[in-house]
Amino acid sequence: SVRKGMENAHRQGKTFGVPCLFYVQGEADCTENTEEYYPKLRQLFEDLNTDIKAITGQQQDVQFITYQMSSYEPVNSVSGPTYAQLKLAQEQDNVHLGGAMYQYDYGTDRFHPVDRAIIGIQAGIIAKRIINDEKALPLFFPKNYQVQHSGDTWLLSVLFDVPVPPMRFVTDSNDDWHNVNGKQKNYGFVLLKNGEDIIVEEPVIKRGNTLVIKCKQNPTGASLNYATTGHYGGGNLCDSQNITVRCKNIDYKIDNFCPTFKNFVIGE
C-alpha cells in the first residue's frame, strides 16, 4: 500500500510520506498476557517504521496511534494487550494512545462500540496534535505520589500528568454514545494491599491534577489500579479537552479519559 501510494503520488508530480499510522487492535488476543503480547506489538511497529521509511525515504519516524483496548479481566481474561499498549506508549516516543475505550456504549455486543465513529474521531484529534500542532499531549498517567499520616488517618496523594487540565470525574452523559455505565465505585480506582482494597472514602481531586485517597491503613506497598473492569464499568476520570467534532450531523464532545492501568506501586 505504501509503495502504491508513492507511485501514484509521483505520477502526479507530488511528494509522498507516511507521517502517522492508526493501529486498531481487536479482541482476539485478549487472553494473552502482557509479556506475550508486548514484544510482538513492539516488533510490529519497529518493522513497519523501518520498512515504510525505506520505501518513502523519509527521515521522520512514523507516529503510531493506537487506542487502548478495554480490560476484559471481569470475564477471566488477562487482557495483556491493554497493558502492553500502555507500556509501549510510555516507552516509545513515536507511539501514542489515541483514547481509552471503556467509557463507550457497547450494547449487548460487549466488543464493538454502538457508535464506531468515535474511534476515528479520537485518533484524528491525536494525529492533528502531532502533525499540525507538532506537539503531542502528555500521556494521562500518575507521575508521583505522597503519603501523609495524622492519627488514624492515612492520605495518599497521586499527582497525574493531565493532557488538558483540570482532570475531573465524569459520572453522567448528555449523549447516548459514552459513559452509559455512569458512576463507578470509587470512580474506578482500587488500592490493593495484601489482596484488600484499602480505600475508605471516595477519592477527591485537588488542584486539577492530584487524586487524594483516604486509606484505612498505611498505603506503602499497595498498588493502585484503575478501570480494570473495562466495558463493564471502567472508570470516570477524564481531562477537560472539550473539543467538539461534527460527524454524521452529530456533535461529538471529545475528552481524554485516563487509560486503564494496574500495579502502580506505592513505595517507601
Short mmCIF file of C-alpha atoms in Angstrom, two decimals:
data_model
loop_
_atom_site.label_atom_id
_atom_site.label_comp_id
_atom_site.label_asym_id
_atom_site.label_seq_id
_atom_site.Cartn_x
_atom_site.Cartn_y
_atom_site.Cartn_z
CA SER A 1 0.00 0.00 0.00
CA VAL A 2 2.83 2.41 0.82
CA ARG A 3 4.65 1.61 -2.42
CA LYS A 4 1.47 2.05 -4.44
CA GLY A 5 0.70 5.33 -2.70
CA MET A 6 4.16 6.67 -3.51
CA GLU A 7 3.86 5.54 -7.14
CA ASN A 8 0.54 7.33 -7.51
CA ALA A 9 1.93 10.49 -5.90
CA HIS A 10 4.99 10.54 -8.14
CA ARG A 11 2.87 10.13 -11.27
CA GLN A 12 1.13 13.35 -10.24
CA GLY A 13 4.40 15.12 -9.51
CA LYS A 14 3.82 15.06 -5.76
CA THR A 15 5.93 14.00 -2.81
CA PHE A 16 4.80 11.21 -0.51
CA GLY A 17 5.36 10.29 3.11
CA VAL A 18 3.65 8.47 5.99
CA PRO A 19 3.53 10.78 8.99
CA CYS A 20 1.29 8.52 11.10
CA LEU A 21 -0.44 5.17 11.13
CA PHE A 22 -3.61 4.26 13.00
CA TYR A 23 -3.48 0.81 14.59
CA VAL A 24 -6.82 -0.77 15.52
CA GLN A 25 -6.47 -3.75 17.87
CA GLY A 26 -9.16 -6.41 18.01
CA GLU A 27 -10.11 -8.54 21.00
CA ALA A 28 -8.95 -11.97 19.81
CA ASP A 29 -5.62 -11.59 21.64
CA CYS A 30 -7.13 -10.54 24.98
CA THR A 31 -6.25 -13.87 26.58
CA GLU A 32 -2.52 -13.25 26.08
CA ASN A 33 -0.62 -11.73 28.98
CA THR A 34 1.44 -8.57 28.69
CA GLU A 35 4.73 -10.47 28.49
CA GLU A 36 3.43 -12.42 25.48
CA TYR A 37 1.81 -9.56 23.61
CA TYR A 38 4.17 -6.62 24.26
CA PRO A 39 7.22 -7.85 22.29
CA LYS A 40 5.05 -8.72 19.28
CA LEU A 41 3.42 -5.29 19.20
CA ARG A 42 6.77 -3.54 19.65
CA GLN A 43 8.34 -5.60 16.86
CA LEU A 44 5.40 -4.93 14.55
CA PHE A 45 5.74 -1.15 14.99
CA GLU A 46 9.53 -1.28 14.63
CA ASP A 47 9.28 -3.33 11.41
CA LEU A 48 6.60 -1.08 9.92
CA ASN A 49 8.60 2.04 10.77
CA THR A 50 11.78 0.61 9.21
CA ASP A 51 10.04 -0.65 6.07
CA ILE A 52 7.98 2.49 5.48
CA LYS A 53 11.00 4.79 5.87
CA ALA A 54 12.98 2.61 3.44
CA ILE A 55 10.22 2.91 0.83
CA THR A 56 9.48 6.64 1.16
CA GLY A 57 12.96 7.85 2.02
CA GLN A 58 11.52 9.97 4.83
CA GLN A 59 13.74 10.82 7.79
CA GLN A 60 10.93 11.19 10.31
CA ASP A 61 9.71 8.17 12.23
CA VAL A 62 6.15 7.06 11.61
CA GLN A 63 3.93 8.06 14.55
CA PHE A 64 1.76 5.14 15.64
CA ILE A 65 -1.64 5.91 17.16
CA THR A 66 -3.44 3.08 18.89
CA TYR A 67 -6.47 3.13 21.10
CA GLN A 68 -6.17 1.21 24.35
CA MET A 69 -8.28 -1.91 24.29
CA SER A 70 -10.53 -2.22 27.34
CA SER A 71 -9.64 -4.68 30.05
CA TYR A 72 -11.56 -7.96 29.95
CA GLU A 73 -10.45 -9.13 33.38
CA PRO A 74 -14.04 -9.40 34.70
CA VAL A 75 -14.63 -12.25 32.24
CA ASN A 76 -11.49 -14.22 33.16
CA SER A 77 -9.19 -12.62 30.63
CA VAL A 78 -5.70 -11.40 31.47
CA SER A 79 -6.07 -8.55 28.93
CA GLY A 80 -2.38 -8.38 28.05
CA PRO A 81 -2.89 -6.06 25.03
CA THR A 82 -4.48 -3.43 27.29
CA TYR A 83 -1.35 -3.05 29.38
CA ALA A 84 1.09 -3.71 26.54
CA GLN A 85 -0.34 -0.76 24.58
CA LEU A 86 0.10 1.49 27.62
CA LYS A 87 3.64 0.24 28.24
CA LEU A 88 4.65 0.86 24.64
CA ALA A 89 3.20 4.39 24.70
CA GLN A 90 5.18 5.07 27.87
CA GLU A 91 8.45 3.80 26.42
CA GLN A 92 8.38 4.83 22.73
CA ASP A 93 8.31 8.47 21.60
CA ASN A 94 6.53 7.57 18.36
CA VAL A 95 3.72 5.51 19.95
CA HIS A 96 0.62 7.30 21.23
CA LEU A 97 -2.59 6.19 22.90
CA GLY A 98 -5.44 7.52 20.80
CA GLY A 99 -8.01 7.08 23.53
CA ALA A 100 -9.33 4.70 26.16
CA MET A 101 -12.27 2.52 25.14
CA TYR A 102 -14.02 1.54 28.37
CA GLN A 103 -16.36 4.53 28.51
CA TYR A 104 -18.43 3.82 25.40
CA ASP A 105 -21.78 2.16 24.87
CA TYR A 106 -21.29 -1.45 23.74
CA GLY A 107 -24.92 -2.51 23.88
CA THR A 108 -25.26 -6.29 24.04
CA ASP A 109 -22.22 -6.85 21.80
CA ARG A 110 -19.57 -6.21 24.51
CA PHE A 111 -16.88 -5.97 21.83
CA HIS A 112 -17.78 -3.17 19.39
CA PRO A 113 -19.00 0.32 20.32
CA VAL A 114 -22.54 1.05 19.20
CA ASP A 115 -21.24 4.23 17.53
CA ARG A 116 -17.88 3.44 15.94
CA ALA A 117 -17.27 6.90 14.51
CA ILE A 118 -15.82 7.91 17.86
CA ILE A 119 -12.78 5.66 17.34
CA GLY A 120 -11.70 7.56 14.23
CA ILE A 121 -12.52 10.93 15.78
CA GLN A 122 -10.34 10.23 18.82
CA ALA A 123 -7.42 9.10 16.68
CA GLY A 124 -7.87 12.03 14.31
CA ILE A 125 -7.58 14.56 17.12
CA ILE A 126 -4.36 12.91 18.31
CA ALA A 127 -2.99 12.95 14.74
CA LYS A 128 -3.87 16.62 14.33
CA ARG A 129 -1.98 17.49 17.51
CA ILE A 130 1.08 15.52 16.36
CA ILE A 131 1.19 16.60 12.71
CA ASN A 132 -0.41 20.05 12.56
CA ASP A 133 0.41 21.31 16.05
CA GLU A 134 3.73 19.44 16.24
CA LYS A 135 3.09 18.82 19.92
CA ALA A 136 1.65 15.58 21.27
CA LEU A 137 -0.26 15.70 24.53
CA PRO A 138 1.31 14.02 27.57
CA LEU A 139 0.16 10.53 28.44
CA PHE A 140 -2.59 10.65 31.09
CA PHE A 141 -0.87 8.73 33.90
CA PRO A 142 0.34 9.05 37.53
CA LYS A 143 3.80 10.55 37.79
CA ASN A 144 4.37 10.99 41.52
CA TYR A 145 2.76 10.42 44.90
CA GLN A 146 2.97 11.41 48.55
CA VAL A 147 1.86 9.58 51.70
CA GLN A 148 0.70 11.60 54.71
CA HIS A 149 -0.23 10.31 58.16
CA SER A 150 -2.03 12.01 61.04
CA GLY A 151 -3.51 9.98 63.90
CA ASP A 152 -5.56 7.17 62.40
CA THR A 153 -5.77 8.87 59.01
CA TRP A 154 -3.61 7.93 56.03
CA LEU A 155 -3.79 10.01 52.87
CA LEU A 156 -2.33 9.06 49.51
CA SER A 157 -1.95 11.95 47.05
CA VAL A 158 -1.23 10.90 43.46
CA LEU A 159 -0.04 13.55 41.00
CA PHE A 160 -1.05 12.94 37.36
CA ASP A 161 0.21 14.15 34.04
CA VAL A 162 -3.05 15.54 32.61
CA PRO A 163 -3.34 16.10 28.84
CA VAL A 164 -5.64 19.15 29.17
CA PRO A 165 -6.10 20.19 32.82
CA PRO A 166 -8.02 20.10 35.01
CA MET A 167 -8.80 16.45 35.39
CA ARG A 168 -12.30 15.65 36.63
CA PHE A 169 -14.78 12.86 37.24
CA VAL A 170 -17.48 12.43 34.61
CA THR A 171 -20.36 10.40 36.05
CA ASP A 172 -23.15 11.17 33.60
CA SER A 173 -23.54 11.98 29.93
CA ASN A 174 -25.51 14.36 27.75
CA ASP A 175 -25.39 12.00 24.77
CA ASP A 176 -26.15 8.36 24.04
CA TRP A 177 -22.73 7.13 22.97
CA HIS A 178 -20.49 7.27 26.02
CA ASN A 179 -20.35 6.87 29.80
CA VAL A 180 -23.55 4.84 29.80
CA ASN A 181 -22.37 2.86 32.84
CA GLY A 182 -22.42 6.03 34.95
CA LYS A 183 -20.59 6.46 38.22
CA GLN A 184 -18.29 3.62 39.28
CA LYS A 185 -17.30 2.63 42.80
CA ASN A 186 -14.51 5.00 43.85
CA TYR A 187 -14.64 6.29 40.25
CA GLY A 188 -12.89 3.13 39.04
CA PHE A 189 -9.93 3.15 41.46
CA VAL A 190 -8.82 0.21 43.61
CA LEU A 191 -5.87 0.40 46.03
CA LEU A 192 -4.81 -3.15 46.85
CA LYS A 193 -2.64 -4.19 49.79
CA ASN A 194 -2.39 -7.86 50.73
CA GLY A 195 -5.36 -8.55 48.49
CA GLU A 196 -7.63 -5.97 50.19
CA ASP A 197 -8.92 -2.69 48.80
CA ILE A 198 -7.87 -0.16 51.46
CA ILE A 199 -9.80 2.86 50.12
CA VAL A 200 -12.23 4.05 52.81
CA GLU A 201 -13.74 7.15 51.19
CA GLU A 202 -14.38 8.22 47.61
CA PRO A 203 -11.26 9.82 46.12
CA VAL A 204 -11.29 13.56 45.50
CA ILE A 205 -9.43 15.72 43.01
CA LYS A 206 -7.29 18.61 44.22
CA ARG A 207 -5.63 21.36 42.16
CA GLY A 208 -6.89 19.78 38.93
CA ASN A 209 -4.09 17.20 38.76
CA THR A 210 -3.95 15.34 42.10
CA LEU A 211 -6.04 12.38 43.24
CA VAL A 212 -6.38 12.21 47.03
CA ILE A 213 -7.33 8.87 48.58
CA LYS A 214 -8.12 8.27 52.25
CA CYS A 215 -6.86 4.85 53.30
CA LYS A 216 -7.73 2.51 56.16
CA GLN A 217 -4.03 1.72 56.68
CA ASN A 218 -0.58 2.77 55.53
CA PRO A 219 -0.71 2.61 51.69
CA THR A 220 3.03 1.96 51.39
CA GLY A 221 3.44 -1.27 49.46
CA ALA A 222 -0.04 -1.05 47.96
CA SER A 223 -0.72 -0.98 44.23
CA LEU A 224 -3.13 1.43 42.56
CA ASN A 225 -5.35 0.09 39.77
CA TYR A 226 -7.80 1.95 37.54
CA ALA A 227 -10.63 0.99 35.16
CA THR A 228 -9.78 -2.72 35.11
CA THR A 229 -13.48 -3.64 34.79
CA GLY A 230 -13.41 -2.38 31.20
CA HIS A 231 -16.70 -2.37 29.29
CA TYR A 232 -18.49 -3.44 32.45
CA GLY A 233 -17.90 -0.06 34.05
CA GLY A 234 -14.31 1.10 33.74
CA GLY A 235 -13.85 4.46 35.42
CA ASN A 236 -14.81 8.13 35.43
CA LEU A 237 -11.52 10.06 35.28
CA CYS A 238 -11.02 12.35 32.29
CA ASP A 239 -9.43 15.66 31.36
CA SER A 240 -11.02 18.89 30.10
CA GLN A 241 -10.09 18.84 26.42
CA ASN A 242 -13.74 19.51 25.50
CA ILE A 243 -13.23 19.50 21.72
CA THR A 244 -16.41 19.27 19.63
CA VAL A 245 -16.25 17.45 16.30
CA ARG A 246 -19.28 17.26 14.00
CA CYS A 247 -19.71 13.92 12.23
CA LYS A 248 -22.83 12.34 10.70
CA ASN A 249 -24.71 15.50 11.75
CA ILE A 250 -23.84 14.69 15.37
CA ASP A 251 -21.73 16.88 17.64
CA TYR A 252 -19.24 14.66 19.45
CA LYS A 253 -17.62 16.20 22.52
CA ILE A 254 -14.21 14.59 22.96
CA ASP A 255 -12.28 14.47 26.23
CA ASN A 256 -9.32 12.25 27.06
CA PHE A 257 -10.23 9.54 29.55
CA CYS A 258 -7.41 8.17 31.69
CA PRO A 259 -6.14 4.86 30.31
CA THR A 260 -6.61 1.64 32.21
CA PHE A 261 -3.63 0.80 34.42
CA LYS A 262 -2.73 -1.51 37.28
CA ASN A 263 0.11 -2.19 39.69
CA PHE A 264 1.19 1.44 40.12
CA VAL A 265 3.14 0.61 43.28
CA ILE A 266 3.30 2.96 46.26
CA GLY A 267 6.85 2.53 47.51
CA GLU A 268 8.71 3.75 50.59
#
